[in-house]
PDB file of C-alpha atoms in Angstrom:
ATOM      1  CA  MET E  47      -0.079  -0.096  -0.002  1.00  0.00           C
ATOM      2  CA  LYS E  48       1.292   3.304  -0.938  1.00  0.00           C
ATOM      3  CA  ILE E  49       0.293   6.686   0.551  1.00  0.00           C
ATOM      4  CA  GLU E  50      -0.164   9.618  -2.052  1.00  0.00           C
ATOM      5  CA  THR E  51       0.773  13.161  -0.950  1.00  0.00           C
ATOM      6  CA  THR E  52       2.116  16.233  -2.498  1.00  0.00           C
ATOM      7  CA  ILE E  53       4.932  18.455  -2.142  1.00  0.00           C
ATOM      8  CA  ILE E  54       5.531  22.093  -3.654  1.00  0.00           C
ATOM      9  CA  ILE E  55       8.884  22.478  -5.376  1.00  0.00           C
ATOM     10  CA  LYS E  56      10.348  24.948  -7.759  1.00  0.00           C
ATOM     11  CA  HIS E  57      10.619  24.146 -11.388  1.00  0.00           C
ATOM     12  CA  TYR E  58      14.574  24.309 -11.016  1.00  0.00           C
ATOM     13  CA  HIS E  59      14.434  21.518  -8.395  1.00  0.00           C
ATOM     14  CA  LEU E  60      11.800  19.728 -10.407  1.00  0.00           C
ATOM     15  CA  LYS E  61      14.237  19.702 -13.256  1.00  0.00           C
ATOM     16  CA  LEU E  62      17.052  18.511 -11.132  1.00  0.00           C
ATOM     17  CA  LEU E  63      14.780  15.652  -9.698  1.00  0.00           C
ATOM     18  CA  ALA E  64      13.758  14.631 -13.180  1.00  0.00           C
ATOM     19  CA  LYS E  65      17.374  14.532 -14.232  1.00  0.00           C
ATOM     20  CA  ALA E  66      18.379  12.447 -11.309  1.00  0.00           C
ATOM     21  CA  SER E  67      15.347  10.141 -11.860  1.00  0.00           C
ATOM     22  CA  TYR E  68      16.508   9.646 -15.518  1.00  0.00           C
ATOM     23  CA  LEU E  69      20.109   9.064 -14.607  1.00  0.00           C
ATOM     24  CA  THR E  70      19.409   6.502 -11.819  1.00  0.00           C
ATOM     25  CA  GLY E  71      16.221   5.016 -13.283  1.00  0.00           C
ATOM     26  CA  LYS E  72      14.434   5.456  -9.967  1.00  0.00           C
ATOM     27  CA  PRO E  73      11.162   7.280  -9.666  1.00  0.00           C
ATOM     28  CA  LYS E  74      11.133  10.853  -8.381  1.00  0.00           C
ATOM     29  CA  SER E  75       9.122   9.537  -5.247  1.00  0.00           C
ATOM     30  CA  SER E  76      12.048   7.248  -4.469  1.00  0.00           C
ATOM     31  CA  ILE E  77      14.572   9.982  -4.712  1.00  0.00           C
ATOM     32  CA  VAL E  78      12.653  12.513  -2.639  1.00  0.00           C
ATOM     33  CA  SER E  79      12.560   9.690   0.060  1.00  0.00           C
ATOM     34  CA  LEU E  80      16.341   9.162  -0.339  1.00  0.00           C
ATOM     35  CA  LEU E  81      17.011  12.738   0.015  1.00  0.00           C
ATOM     36  CA  MET E  82      14.897  13.007   3.211  1.00  0.00           C
ATOM     37  CA  LEU E  83      16.563  10.083   4.727  1.00  0.00           C
ATOM     38  CA  LEU E  84      20.015  11.761   4.199  1.00  0.00           C
ATOM     39  CA  LEU E  85      18.501  14.788   5.772  1.00  0.00           C
ATOM     40  CA  ALA E  86      17.454  12.925   8.623  1.00  0.00           C
ATOM     41  CA  ARG E  87      21.056  11.585   9.073  1.00  0.00           C
ATOM     42  CA  GLU E  88      22.531  15.141   8.946  1.00  0.00           C
ATOM     43  CA  ARG E  89      24.549  15.649  12.075  1.00  0.00           C
ATOM     44  CA  ASN E  90      24.108  19.399  12.168  1.00  0.00           C
ATOM     45  CA  LEU E  91      20.374  19.375  12.379  1.00  0.00           C
ATOM     46  CA  SER E  92      19.192  19.633  16.023  1.00  0.00           C
ATOM     47  CA  PRO E  93      15.723  19.017  17.227  1.00  0.00           C
ATOM     48  CA  VAL E  94      13.461  22.075  18.059  1.00  0.00           C
ATOM     49  CA  MET E  95      11.132  22.209  20.914  1.00  0.00           C
ATOM     50  CA  TRP E  96       8.383  24.789  21.760  1.00  0.00           C
ATOM     51  CA  GLU E  97       8.151  26.199  18.285  1.00  0.00           C
ATOM     52  CA  ARG E  98       5.497  26.083  15.586  1.00  0.00           C
ATOM     53  CA  VAL E  99       6.205  24.094  12.410  1.00  0.00           C
ATOM     54  CA  GLN E 100       7.806  26.275   9.724  1.00  0.00           C
ATOM     55  CA  TYR E 101       6.107  26.066   6.263  1.00  0.00           C
ATOM     56  CA  GLN E 102       7.251  27.098   2.903  1.00  0.00           C
ATOM     57  CA  LYS E 103       6.337  30.587   1.868  1.00  0.00           C
ATOM     58  CA  ARG E 104       3.413  30.719  -0.443  1.00  0.00           C
ATOM     59  CA  ASP E 105       4.567  31.330  -4.071  1.00  0.00           C
ATOM     60  CA  ASN E 106       1.773  32.162  -6.398  1.00  0.00           C
ATOM     61  CA  SER E 107       4.236  32.712  -9.462  1.00  0.00           C
ATOM     62  CA  GLU E 108       4.664  30.171 -11.968  1.00  0.00           C
ATOM     63  CA  GLU E 109       7.924  28.938 -10.490  1.00  0.00           C
ATOM     64  CA  SER E 110       6.475  26.362  -8.150  1.00  0.00           C
ATOM     65  CA  HIS E 111       4.992  23.090  -9.091  1.00  0.00           C
ATOM     66  CA  CYS E 112       2.722  20.702  -7.217  1.00  0.00           C
ATOM     67  CA  LEU E 113       4.639  17.228  -7.332  1.00  0.00           C
ATOM     68  CA  HIS E 114       2.502  14.276  -6.441  1.00  0.00           C
ATOM     69  CA  VAL E 115       4.672  11.459  -4.504  1.00  0.00           C
ATOM     70  CA  SER E 116       3.728   8.028  -3.549  1.00  0.00           C
ATOM     71  CA  LEU E 117       5.200   6.973  -0.288  1.00  0.00           C
ATOM     72  CA  LYS E 118       5.409   3.685   1.650  1.00  0.00           C
ATOM     73  CA  PRO E 119       3.887   4.076   4.943  1.00  0.00           C
ATOM     74  CA  GLY E 120       7.201   3.740   6.920  1.00  0.00           C
ATOM     75  CA  GLU E 121       8.614   6.618   4.713  1.00  0.00           C
ATOM     76  CA  TYR E 122       5.372   8.938   5.240  1.00  0.00           C
ATOM     77  CA  GLU E 123       5.603   8.097   9.161  1.00  0.00           C
ATOM     78  CA  MET E 124       9.333   9.159   9.008  1.00  0.00           C
ATOM     79  CA  PHE E 125       8.425  12.484   7.233  1.00  0.00           C
ATOM     80  CA  LEU E 126       5.840  13.250   9.802  1.00  0.00           C
ATOM     81  CA  ASP E 127       8.279  12.463  12.698  1.00  0.00           C
ATOM     82  CA  MET E 128      10.876  14.745  10.886  1.00  0.00           C
ATOM     83  CA  ARG E 129       8.233  17.421  10.523  1.00  0.00           C
ATOM     84  CA  LYS E 130       7.555  17.163  14.417  1.00  0.00           C
ATOM     85  CA  ILE E 131      11.375  17.002  15.651  1.00  0.00           C
ATOM     86  CA  PHE E 132      12.784  19.725  13.316  1.00  0.00           C
ATOM     87  CA  LYS E 133       9.727  21.771  13.077  1.00  0.00           C
ATOM     88  CA  LYS E 134       9.766  22.237   9.055  1.00  0.00           C
ATOM     89  CA  SER E 135       7.306  20.916   6.467  1.00  0.00           C
ATOM     90  CA  VAL E 136       8.533  18.527   4.121  1.00  0.00           C
ATOM     91  CA  SER E 137       8.255  21.014   1.245  1.00  0.00           C
ATOM     92  CA  LEU E 138      10.510  23.555   3.108  1.00  0.00           C
TER      93      LEU E 138
END
């Protein structure tokens, strides 16, 4: 079972993601998951307490793209946990 969700990314990053997908032969969703896993392992990030979650600023210009991703349940839970610990949305 996969969980469908969306992230908002800039077209520039979407092009990089598409290129990485093409070069590796992996779907964009898998690459997003791998990037988030690498971010979770980053040693310089520290947990944030007693603050609100920071969200990406709204960008109504044509520079943003809504990307649909399919995640395994464990990946989705990891994203939620990272959001709670680091107080940043996945898109941010």
